[in-house]
Amino acid sequence: MTKEIKKIAKNNLDFSNLEDKHLSIQLSLDGFSFCIYNKLLNEIEAFAEYQFNQGSISPFKHLELVEKIVDKEPILQHKYKSVNVIHSNNLVTQVPKPLFNKNNLADYLKHTVKVLENDFITYDTICNTDIINVYIPFVNINNYLLDKYGSFIYKHSSTIFIENSINEFKNLEGDFCIVNVLDTNFEMVVLKNNQFKLFNCFNFTTKEDFIYYILFTAEQLKLNPEEFNLILLGAIEKESELYSILYQYIRNIKFYSPNNFPKLLNCISAHSHFTLLNQL
């Protein structure tokens, strides 16, 4: 089943001119979110987040849950001419561009991901790096959305996360570990000496798991917990036990604070939904 977490919309939404409106969708095994962006007014006009309240789901069930949300949501019935879709999963790996060959996609993934013979594998080029992101998208949902909206651009969430982390922090003094907390996992980008060093994602069930993976990564990359900057994104707040245990071991902790967070979304944390709101 699905649970509506948050739904916000501007009063008197006008869909008479869809040329000015952009639809952004984010897909994960844990949920579904979307926002409507008015390109002419440069503002968010609607946002919604849904959670899937079940454990491991099959591709067929995943598609069924997405279809139910889309079919019942009036805002999603319009034929938007500008659409992008973000795929958030851990079926991804990075390959240095000089070593990349698009004919070997399965070979890059097979060391960290279970690849099936009929899996569709694709890739993104990460801007301002020599890195290619190779991943398995939710291809059945892509096909459904293609029938619904026509052609659209899609990317992996880590592509957006890495690109925007580099743009935000690469030229600042110090080393940065940027952590995006999701439901039962988190993503991490590390920038050291103004260079992109690592992206990884970790599953966790306890706060001890959470701090262990962060400190272990810092140790492997020779980052001093007394010195590096930890930037927090996503489903984490200052009152949470995750933040409390971080505060015991890491000196410099900050929540990401965007310059122009949408006024419509002032009821949610400005550091949340980083990839969805940075792909407009």
PDB file of C-alpha atoms in Angstrom, residues 8-277:
ATOM      1  CA  ILE A   8       1.393  20.912  -1.215  1.00  0.00           C
ATOM      2  CA  ALA A   9      -0.029  22.934  -4.093  1.00  0.00           C
ATOM      3  CA  LYS A  10      -0.315  26.589  -4.981  1.00  0.00           C
ATOM      4  CA  ASN A  11      -3.846  27.975  -4.819  1.00  0.00           C
ATOM      5  CA  ASN A  12      -5.697  28.217  -8.136  1.00  0.00           C
ATOM      6  CA  LEU A  13      -3.178  26.273 -10.196  1.00  0.00           C
ATOM      7  CA  ASP A  14      -3.576  27.145 -13.858  1.00  0.00           C
ATOM      8  CA  PHE A  15      -2.908  24.388 -16.400  1.00  0.00           C
ATOM      9  CA  SER A  16      -4.130  26.282 -19.447  1.00  0.00           C
ATOM     10  CA  ASN A  17      -0.547  26.797 -20.655  1.00  0.00           C
ATOM     11  CA  LEU A  18       1.552  23.666 -20.140  1.00  0.00           C
ATOM     12  CA  GLU A  19       4.456  25.158 -22.104  1.00  0.00           C
ATOM     13  CA  ASP A  20       5.552  26.945 -18.925  1.00  0.00           C
ATOM     14  CA  LYS A  21       5.267  23.953 -16.610  1.00  0.00           C
ATOM     15  CA  HIS A  22       7.839  21.256 -15.926  1.00  0.00           C
ATOM     16  CA  LEU A  23       7.135  17.926 -14.205  1.00  0.00           C
ATOM     17  CA  SER A  24       9.904  16.295 -12.180  1.00  0.00           C
ATOM     18  CA  ILE A  25       9.402  12.756 -10.797  1.00  0.00           C
ATOM     19  CA  GLN A  26      11.614  10.761  -8.453  1.00  0.00           C
ATOM     20  CA  LEU A  27      11.272   6.974  -8.200  1.00  0.00           C
ATOM     21  CA  SER A  28      12.625   4.664  -5.532  1.00  0.00           C
ATOM     22  CA  LEU A  29      11.715   1.266  -4.104  1.00  0.00           C
ATOM     23  CA  ASP A  30      10.565   3.061  -0.934  1.00  0.00           C
ATOM     24  CA  GLY A  31       8.410   5.732  -2.517  1.00  0.00           C
ATOM     25  CA  PHE A  32       7.454   8.227  -5.184  1.00  0.00           C
ATOM     26  CA  SER A  33       7.653  12.018  -5.233  1.00  0.00           C
ATOM     27  CA  PHE A  34       7.074  14.764  -7.766  1.00  0.00           C
ATOM     28  CA  CYS A  35       6.964  18.512  -8.171  1.00  0.00           C
ATOM     29  CA  ILE A  36       5.617  20.974 -10.727  1.00  0.00           C
ATOM     30  CA  TYR A  37       7.893  23.871 -11.630  1.00  0.00           C
ATOM     31  CA  ASN A  38       6.741  26.993 -13.468  1.00  0.00           C
ATOM     32  CA  LYS A  39       9.628  27.979 -15.715  1.00  0.00           C
ATOM     33  CA  LEU A  40       8.164  31.399 -16.521  1.00  0.00           C
ATOM     34  CA  LEU A  41       7.618  32.408 -12.886  1.00  0.00           C
ATOM     35  CA  ASN A  42      10.671  30.456 -11.658  1.00  0.00           C
ATOM     36  CA  GLU A  43       8.771  28.836  -8.787  1.00  0.00           C
ATOM     37  CA  ILE A  44       7.528  25.501  -7.474  1.00  0.00           C
ATOM     38  CA  GLU A  45       3.743  25.242  -7.829  1.00  0.00           C
ATOM     39  CA  ALA A  46       3.116  21.746  -6.423  1.00  0.00           C
ATOM     40  CA  PHE A  47       4.940  19.034  -4.493  1.00  0.00           C
ATOM     41  CA  ALA A  48       3.935  15.593  -3.239  1.00  0.00           C
ATOM     42  CA  GLU A  49       5.667  12.691  -1.528  1.00  0.00           C
ATOM     43  CA  TYR A  50       4.357   9.134  -1.138  1.00  0.00           C
ATOM     44  CA  GLN A  51       5.816   6.209   0.793  1.00  0.00           C
ATOM     45  CA  PHE A  52       5.471   2.517  -0.026  1.00  0.00           C
ATOM     46  CA  ASN A  53       4.694   0.721   3.228  1.00  0.00           C
ATOM     47  CA  GLN A  54       6.147  -2.681   2.490  1.00  0.00           C
ATOM     48  CA  GLY A  55       9.463  -4.470   2.258  1.00  0.00           C
ATOM     49  CA  SER A  56      11.082  -5.870  -0.835  1.00  0.00           C
ATOM     50  CA  ILE A  57       8.847  -5.472  -3.878  1.00  0.00           C
ATOM     51  CA  SER A  58       8.945  -7.019  -7.328  1.00  0.00           C
ATOM     52  CA  PRO A  59       9.247  -4.865 -10.471  1.00  0.00           C
ATOM     53  CA  PHE A  60       5.613  -5.716 -11.284  1.00  0.00           C
ATOM     54  CA  LYS A  61       4.385  -4.599  -7.844  1.00  0.00           C
ATOM     55  CA  HIS A  62       6.553  -1.491  -7.996  1.00  0.00           C
ATOM     56  CA  LEU A  63       4.942  -0.485 -11.273  1.00  0.00           C
ATOM     57  CA  GLU A  64       1.486  -1.193  -9.855  1.00  0.00           C
ATOM     58  CA  LEU A  65       2.098   1.138  -6.893  1.00  0.00           C
ATOM     59  CA  VAL A  66       3.331   3.934  -9.154  1.00  0.00           C
ATOM     60  CA  GLU A  67       0.364   3.508 -11.504  1.00  0.00           C
ATOM     61  CA  LYS A  68      -2.092   3.834  -8.600  1.00  0.00           C
ATOM     62  CA  ILE A  69      -0.522   7.124  -7.497  1.00  0.00           C
ATOM     63  CA  VAL A  70      -0.369   8.585 -10.988  1.00  0.00           C
ATOM     64  CA  ASP A  71      -3.898   7.504 -11.889  1.00  0.00           C
ATOM     65  CA  LYS A  72      -5.487   9.062  -8.780  1.00  0.00           C
ATOM     66  CA  GLU A  73      -3.459  12.293  -8.745  1.00  0.00           C
ATOM     67  CA  PRO A  74      -5.252  15.016 -10.800  1.00  0.00           C
ATOM     68  CA  ILE A  75      -2.082  17.104 -11.237  1.00  0.00           C
ATOM     69  CA  LEU A  76      -0.400  14.172 -13.002  1.00  0.00           C
ATOM     70  CA  GLN A  77      -3.128  13.803 -15.636  1.00  0.00           C
ATOM     71  CA  HIS A  78      -1.878  16.677 -17.774  1.00  0.00           C
ATOM     72  CA  LYS A  79       0.314  16.099 -20.820  1.00  0.00           C
ATOM     73  CA  TYR A  80       3.420  17.979 -19.746  1.00  0.00           C
ATOM     74  CA  LYS A  81       5.804  18.830 -22.551  1.00  0.00           C
ATOM     75  CA  SER A  82       8.787  19.055 -20.223  1.00  0.00           C
ATOM     76  CA  VAL A  83       9.362  16.037 -17.960  1.00  0.00           C
ATOM     77  CA  ASN A  84      12.315  14.498 -16.181  1.00  0.00           C
ATOM     78  CA  VAL A  85      12.471  11.281 -14.165  1.00  0.00           C
ATOM     79  CA  ILE A  86      15.000  10.463 -11.443  1.00  0.00           C
ATOM     80  CA  HIS A  87      15.820   6.843 -10.575  1.00  0.00           C
ATOM     81  CA  SER A  88      16.982   6.309  -6.995  1.00  0.00           C
ATOM     82  CA  ASN A  89      18.437   2.865  -6.231  1.00  0.00           C
ATOM     83  CA  ASN A  90      21.763   1.251  -5.348  1.00  0.00           C
ATOM     84  CA  LEU A  91      22.154  -0.457  -8.738  1.00  0.00           C
ATOM     85  CA  VAL A  92      24.867   1.955  -9.796  1.00  0.00           C
ATOM     86  CA  THR A  93      28.623   2.255 -10.131  1.00  0.00           C
ATOM     87  CA  GLN A  94      31.080   4.869 -11.377  1.00  0.00           C
ATOM     88  CA  VAL A  95      33.606   4.293 -14.163  1.00  0.00           C
ATOM     89  CA  PRO A  96      36.510   6.621 -15.113  1.00  0.00           C
ATOM     90  CA  LYS A  97      35.819   8.050 -18.550  1.00  0.00           C
ATOM     91  CA  PRO A  98      39.183   6.937 -20.048  1.00  0.00           C
ATOM     92  CA  LEU A  99      38.304   3.309 -19.171  1.00  0.00           C
ATOM     93  CA  PHE A 100      34.665   3.485 -20.241  1.00  0.00           C
ATOM     94  CA  ASN A 101      33.272   1.455 -23.141  1.00  0.00           C
ATOM     95  CA  LYS A 102      29.503   1.520 -23.647  1.00  0.00           C
ATOM     96  CA  ASN A 103      29.633  -2.081 -24.888  1.00  0.00           C
ATOM     97  CA  ASN A 104      30.793  -3.309 -21.470  1.00  0.00           C
ATOM     98  CA  LEU A 105      28.079  -1.914 -19.192  1.00  0.00           C
ATOM     99  CA  ALA A 106      27.227  -5.220 -17.509  1.00  0.00           C
ATOM    100  CA  ASP A 107      30.899  -5.855 -16.737  1.00  0.00           C
ATOM    101  CA  TYR A 108      31.140  -2.623 -14.742  1.00  0.00           C
ATOM    102  CA  LEU A 109      28.155  -3.495 -12.573  1.00  0.00           C
ATOM    103  CA  LYS A 110      28.623  -7.208 -11.998  1.00  0.00           C
ATOM    104  CA  HIS A 111      31.249  -6.828  -9.245  1.00  0.00           C
ATOM    105  CA  THR A 112      28.870  -4.915  -6.943  1.00  0.00           C
ATOM    106  CA  VAL A 113      25.363  -5.586  -8.309  1.00  0.00           C
ATOM    107  CA  LYS A 114      23.531  -8.776  -9.222  1.00  0.00           C
ATOM    108  CA  VAL A 115      22.917  -8.328 -12.959  1.00  0.00           C
ATOM    109  CA  LEU A 116      20.282 -10.454 -14.674  1.00  0.00           C
ATOM    110  CA  GLU A 117      20.486 -11.371 -18.341  1.00  0.00           C
ATOM    111  CA  ASN A 118      17.463  -9.281 -19.318  1.00  0.00           C
ATOM    112  CA  ASP A 119      18.374  -6.193 -17.229  1.00  0.00           C
ATOM    113  CA  PHE A 120      18.457  -2.920 -19.152  1.00  0.00           C
ATOM    114  CA  ILE A 121      21.632  -0.995 -18.273  1.00  0.00           C
ATOM    115  CA  THR A 122      22.333   2.613 -19.177  1.00  0.00           C
ATOM    116  CA  TYR A 123      24.654   5.437 -18.136  1.00  0.00           C
ATOM    117  CA  ASP A 124      24.918   9.171 -17.408  1.00  0.00           C
ATOM    118  CA  THR A 125      27.897  11.427 -17.935  1.00  0.00           C
ATOM    119  CA  ILE A 126      28.592  13.340 -14.722  1.00  0.00           C
ATOM    120  CA  CYS A 127      29.273  16.969 -15.620  1.00  0.00           C
ATOM    121  CA  ASN A 128      32.585  18.571 -14.635  1.00  0.00           C
ATOM    122  CA  THR A 129      34.190  15.187 -13.946  1.00  0.00           C
ATOM    123  CA  ASP A 130      35.817  12.376 -15.900  1.00  0.00           C
ATOM    124  CA  ILE A 131      33.273   9.942 -14.409  1.00  0.00           C
ATOM    125  CA  ILE A 132      30.515   7.905 -16.086  1.00  0.00           C
ATOM    126  CA  ASN A 133      27.614   6.670 -13.945  1.00  0.00           C
ATOM    127  CA  VAL A 134      26.472   3.180 -15.002  1.00  0.00           C
ATOM    128  CA  TYR A 135      23.147   1.934 -13.593  1.00  0.00           C
ATOM    129  CA  ILE A 136      19.981  -0.123 -13.958  1.00  0.00           C
ATOM    130  CA  PRO A 137      16.877   2.092 -14.102  1.00  0.00           C
ATOM    131  CA  PHE A 138      13.294   1.062 -13.312  1.00  0.00           C
ATOM    132  CA  VAL A 139      12.739   0.374 -16.989  1.00  0.00           C
ATOM    133  CA  ASN A 140       9.145  -0.894 -16.691  1.00  0.00           C
ATOM    134  CA  ILE A 141       8.133   2.370 -14.978  1.00  0.00           C
ATOM    135  CA  ASN A 142      10.056   4.330 -17.605  1.00  0.00           C
ATOM    136  CA  ASN A 143       7.979   2.594 -20.279  1.00  0.00           C
ATOM    137  CA  TYR A 144       4.746   3.368 -18.447  1.00  0.00           C
ATOM    138  CA  LEU A 145       5.677   7.059 -18.087  1.00  0.00           C
ATOM    139  CA  LEU A 146       6.703   7.161 -21.747  1.00  0.00           C
ATOM    140  CA  ASP A 147       3.188   6.070 -22.716  1.00  0.00           C
ATOM    141  CA  LYS A 148       1.735   8.628 -20.297  1.00  0.00           C
ATOM    142  CA  TYR A 149       3.807  11.709 -21.137  1.00  0.00           C
ATOM    143  CA  GLY A 150       5.809  10.984 -24.253  1.00  0.00           C
ATOM    144  CA  SER A 151       9.574  11.437 -24.358  1.00  0.00           C
ATOM    145  CA  PHE A 152      11.407  12.676 -21.264  1.00  0.00           C
ATOM    146  CA  ILE A 153      14.903  12.940 -19.798  1.00  0.00           C
ATOM    147  CA  TYR A 154      15.884  10.509 -17.054  1.00  0.00           C
ATOM    148  CA  LYS A 155      18.939  10.225 -14.817  1.00  0.00           C
ATOM    149  CA  HIS A 156      20.123   8.352 -11.787  1.00  0.00           C
ATOM    150  CA  SER A 157      19.738  10.262  -8.518  1.00  0.00           C
ATOM    151  CA  SER A 158      23.447   9.866  -7.757  1.00  0.00           C
ATOM    152  CA  THR A 159      24.309  11.722 -10.973  1.00  0.00           C
ATOM    153  CA  ILE A 160      22.390  14.749  -9.699  1.00  0.00           C
ATOM    154  CA  PHE A 161      23.746  14.330  -6.174  1.00  0.00           C
ATOM    155  CA  ILE A 162      27.373  14.190  -7.335  1.00  0.00           C
ATOM    156  CA  GLU A 163      27.037  17.051  -9.833  1.00  0.00           C
ATOM    157  CA  ASN A 164      25.357  19.413  -7.384  1.00  0.00           C
ATOM    158  CA  SER A 165      27.715  18.502  -4.535  1.00  0.00           C
ATOM    159  CA  ILE A 166      30.675  19.373  -6.735  1.00  0.00           C
ATOM    160  CA  ASN A 167      29.064  22.660  -7.827  1.00  0.00           C
ATOM    161  CA  GLU A 168      28.273  23.633  -4.224  1.00  0.00           C
ATOM    162  CA  PHE A 169      31.455  22.662  -2.394  1.00  0.00           C
ATOM    163  CA  LYS A 170      34.364  22.009  -4.757  1.00  0.00           C
ATOM    164  CA  ASN A 171      35.809  25.522  -4.546  1.00  0.00           C
ATOM    165  CA  LEU A 172      35.374  25.949  -0.801  1.00  0.00           C
ATOM    166  CA  GLU A 173      38.226  25.527   1.633  1.00  0.00           C
ATOM    167  CA  GLY A 174      38.468  22.180   3.401  1.00  0.00           C
ATOM    168  CA  ASP A 175      37.375  18.596   2.789  1.00  0.00           C
ATOM    169  CA  PHE A 176      33.683  17.724   2.548  1.00  0.00           C
ATOM    170  CA  CYS A 177      31.641  14.635   3.217  1.00  0.00           C
ATOM    171  CA  ILE A 178      28.077  15.171   1.964  1.00  0.00           C
ATOM    172  CA  VAL A 179      25.530  12.662   3.284  1.00  0.00           C
ATOM    173  CA  ASN A 180      22.017  12.291   1.883  1.00  0.00           C
ATOM    174  CA  VAL A 181      19.850  10.239   4.272  1.00  0.00           C
ATOM    175  CA  LEU A 182      16.994   8.289   2.695  1.00  0.00           C
ATOM    176  CA  ASP A 183      14.688   5.778   4.385  1.00  0.00           C
ATOM    177  CA  THR A 184      16.842   2.752   5.245  1.00  0.00           C
ATOM    178  CA  ASN A 185      19.977   3.820   3.399  1.00  0.00           C
ATOM    179  CA  PHE A 186      22.125   6.857   2.746  1.00  0.00           C
ATOM    180  CA  GLU A 187      24.329   8.180  -0.040  1.00  0.00           C
ATOM    181  CA  MET A 188      27.699   9.795   0.460  1.00  0.00           C
ATOM    182  CA  VAL A 189      29.870  12.037  -1.694  1.00  0.00           C
ATOM    183  CA  VAL A 190      33.407  12.927  -0.590  1.00  0.00           C
ATOM    184  CA  LEU A 191      35.371  15.887  -1.923  1.00  0.00           C
ATOM    185  CA  LYS A 192      38.998  15.982  -0.806  1.00  0.00           C
ATOM    186  CA  ASN A 193      41.533  18.641  -1.767  1.00  0.00           C
ATOM    187  CA  ASN A 194      38.838  20.149  -4.033  1.00  0.00           C
ATOM    188  CA  GLN A 195      38.548  16.879  -5.971  1.00  0.00           C
ATOM    189  CA  PHE A 196      35.733  14.351  -6.210  1.00  0.00           C
ATOM    190  CA  LYS A 197      36.947  11.215  -4.426  1.00  0.00           C
ATOM    191  CA  LEU A 198      34.009   8.930  -3.758  1.00  0.00           C
ATOM    192  CA  PHE A 199      30.341   8.159  -4.101  1.00  0.00           C
ATOM    193  CA  ASN A 200      28.837   5.249  -2.220  1.00  0.00           C
ATOM    194  CA  CYS A 201      25.515   4.144  -0.751  1.00  0.00           C
ATOM    195  CA  PHE A 202      25.009   2.171   2.441  1.00  0.00           C
ATOM    196  CA  ASN A 203      22.059   0.314   3.943  1.00  0.00           C
ATOM    197  CA  PHE A 204      21.600   0.767   7.680  1.00  0.00           C
ATOM    198  CA  THR A 205      19.149  -0.263  10.397  1.00  0.00           C
ATOM    199  CA  THR A 206      20.632   1.343  13.521  1.00  0.00           C
ATOM    200  CA  LYS A 207      22.351   4.606  14.394  1.00  0.00           C
ATOM    201  CA  GLU A 208      25.502   2.580  15.106  1.00  0.00           C
ATOM    202  CA  ASP A 209      25.483   1.278  11.519  1.00  0.00           C
ATOM    203  CA  PHE A 210      25.082   4.848  10.316  1.00  0.00           C
ATOM    204  CA  ILE A 211      28.053   6.320  12.171  1.00  0.00           C
ATOM    205  CA  TYR A 212      30.214   3.257  11.488  1.00  0.00           C
ATOM    206  CA  TYR A 213      29.985   3.628   7.696  1.00  0.00           C
ATOM    207  CA  ILE A 214      30.727   7.339   7.843  1.00  0.00           C
ATOM    208  CA  LEU A 215      33.725   6.967  10.147  1.00  0.00           C
ATOM    209  CA  PHE A 216      35.033   3.940   8.238  1.00  0.00           C
ATOM    210  CA  THR A 217      34.888   5.886   4.963  1.00  0.00           C
ATOM    211  CA  ALA A 218      36.625   8.846   6.592  1.00  0.00           C
ATOM    212  CA  GLU A 219      39.368   6.542   7.892  1.00  0.00           C
ATOM    213  CA  GLN A 220      39.916   4.941   4.472  1.00  0.00           C
ATOM    214  CA  LEU A 221      40.235   8.372   2.830  1.00  0.00           C
ATOM    215  CA  LYS A 222      42.375   9.749   5.685  1.00  0.00           C
ATOM    216  CA  LEU A 223      39.838  12.389   6.703  1.00  0.00           C
ATOM    217  CA  ASN A 224      40.192  13.668  10.261  1.00  0.00           C
ATOM    218  CA  PRO A 225      36.800  13.751  12.114  1.00  0.00           C
ATOM    219  CA  GLU A 226      38.077  16.852  13.912  1.00  0.00           C
ATOM    220  CA  GLU A 227      38.627  18.681  10.623  1.00  0.00           C
ATOM    221  CA  PHE A 228      36.476  17.589   7.684  1.00  0.00           C
ATOM    222  CA  ASN A 229      33.075  19.178   7.022  1.00  0.00           C
ATOM    223  CA  LEU A 230      30.030  16.916   7.235  1.00  0.00           C
ATOM    224  CA  ILE A 231      27.059  18.273   5.277  1.00  0.00           C
ATOM    225  CA  LEU A 232      23.679  16.640   5.936  1.00  0.00           C
ATOM    226  CA  LEU A 233      20.806  16.261   3.491  1.00  0.00           C
ATOM    227  CA  GLY A 234      17.571  14.316   3.368  1.00  0.00           C
ATOM    228  CA  ALA A 235      15.629  12.578   6.133  1.00  0.00           C
ATOM    229  CA  ILE A 236      17.659  13.706   9.147  1.00  0.00           C
ATOM    230  CA  GLU A 237      16.963  16.445  11.684  1.00  0.00           C
ATOM    231  CA  LYS A 238      18.885  17.950  14.585  1.00  0.00           C
ATOM    232  CA  GLU A 239      16.535  16.253  17.066  1.00  0.00           C
ATOM    233  CA  SER A 240      17.108  12.770  15.597  1.00  0.00           C
ATOM    234  CA  GLU A 241      19.245  10.020  17.117  1.00  0.00           C
ATOM    235  CA  LEU A 242      21.251   9.911  13.884  1.00  0.00           C
ATOM    236  CA  TYR A 243      22.345  13.501  14.387  1.00  0.00           C
ATOM    237  CA  SER A 244      23.043  12.891  18.092  1.00  0.00           C
ATOM    238  CA  ILE A 245      25.511  10.093  17.396  1.00  0.00           C
ATOM    239  CA  LEU A 246      27.208  12.079  14.629  1.00  0.00           C
ATOM    240  CA  TYR A 247      27.683  14.958  17.054  1.00  0.00           C
ATOM    241  CA  GLN A 248      29.581  12.661  19.435  1.00  0.00           C
ATOM    242  CA  TYR A 249      32.269  11.821  16.880  1.00  0.00           C
ATOM    243  CA  ILE A 250      32.457  14.592  14.252  1.00  0.00           C
ATOM    244  CA  ARG A 251      33.242  18.214  15.027  1.00  0.00           C
ATOM    245  CA  ASN A 252      32.062  20.160  11.952  1.00  0.00           C
ATOM    246  CA  ILE A 253      28.449  19.298  11.080  1.00  0.00           C
ATOM    247  CA  LYS A 254      26.067  21.443   9.071  1.00  0.00           C
ATOM    248  CA  PHE A 255      22.730  20.979   7.364  1.00  0.00           C
ATOM    249  CA  TYR A 256      22.655  21.956   3.707  1.00  0.00           C
ATOM    250  CA  SER A 257      21.075  25.394   3.330  1.00  0.00           C
ATOM    251  CA  PRO A 258      20.105  26.403  -0.230  1.00  0.00           C
ATOM    252  CA  ASN A 259      20.136  30.073  -1.177  1.00  0.00           C
ATOM    253  CA  ASN A 260      16.620  30.124  -2.613  1.00  0.00           C
ATOM    254  CA  PHE A 261      14.450  27.431  -1.081  1.00  0.00           C
ATOM    255  CA  PRO A 262      10.902  27.531  -2.540  1.00  0.00           C
ATOM    256  CA  LYS A 263       8.473  29.552  -0.393  1.00  0.00           C
ATOM    257  CA  LEU A 264       5.712  27.056  -1.102  1.00  0.00           C
ATOM    258  CA  LEU A 265       7.726  24.340   0.683  1.00  0.00           C
ATOM    259  CA  ASN A 266       8.391  26.212   3.933  1.00  0.00           C
ATOM    260  CA  CYS A 267       6.647  23.414   5.857  1.00  0.00           C
ATOM    261  CA  ILE A 268       9.423  20.924   4.996  1.00  0.00           C
ATOM    262  CA  SER A 269      13.137  21.040   5.754  1.00  0.00           C
ATOM    263  CA  ALA A 270      15.233  23.024   3.305  1.00  0.00           C
ATOM    264  CA  HIS A 271      17.842  20.236   3.234  1.00  0.00           C
ATOM    265  CA  SER A 272      15.317  17.567   2.198  1.00  0.00           C
ATOM    266  CA  HIS A 273      14.532  16.270  -1.314  1.00  0.00           C
ATOM    267  CA  PHE A 274      17.887  17.484  -2.628  1.00  0.00           C
ATOM    268  CA  THR A 275      17.925  15.531  -5.893  1.00  0.00           C
ATOM    269  CA  LEU A 276      14.289  16.184  -6.819  1.00  0.00           C
ATOM    270  CA  LEU A 277      14.520  19.944  -6.240  1.00  0.00           C
TER     271      LEU A 277
END
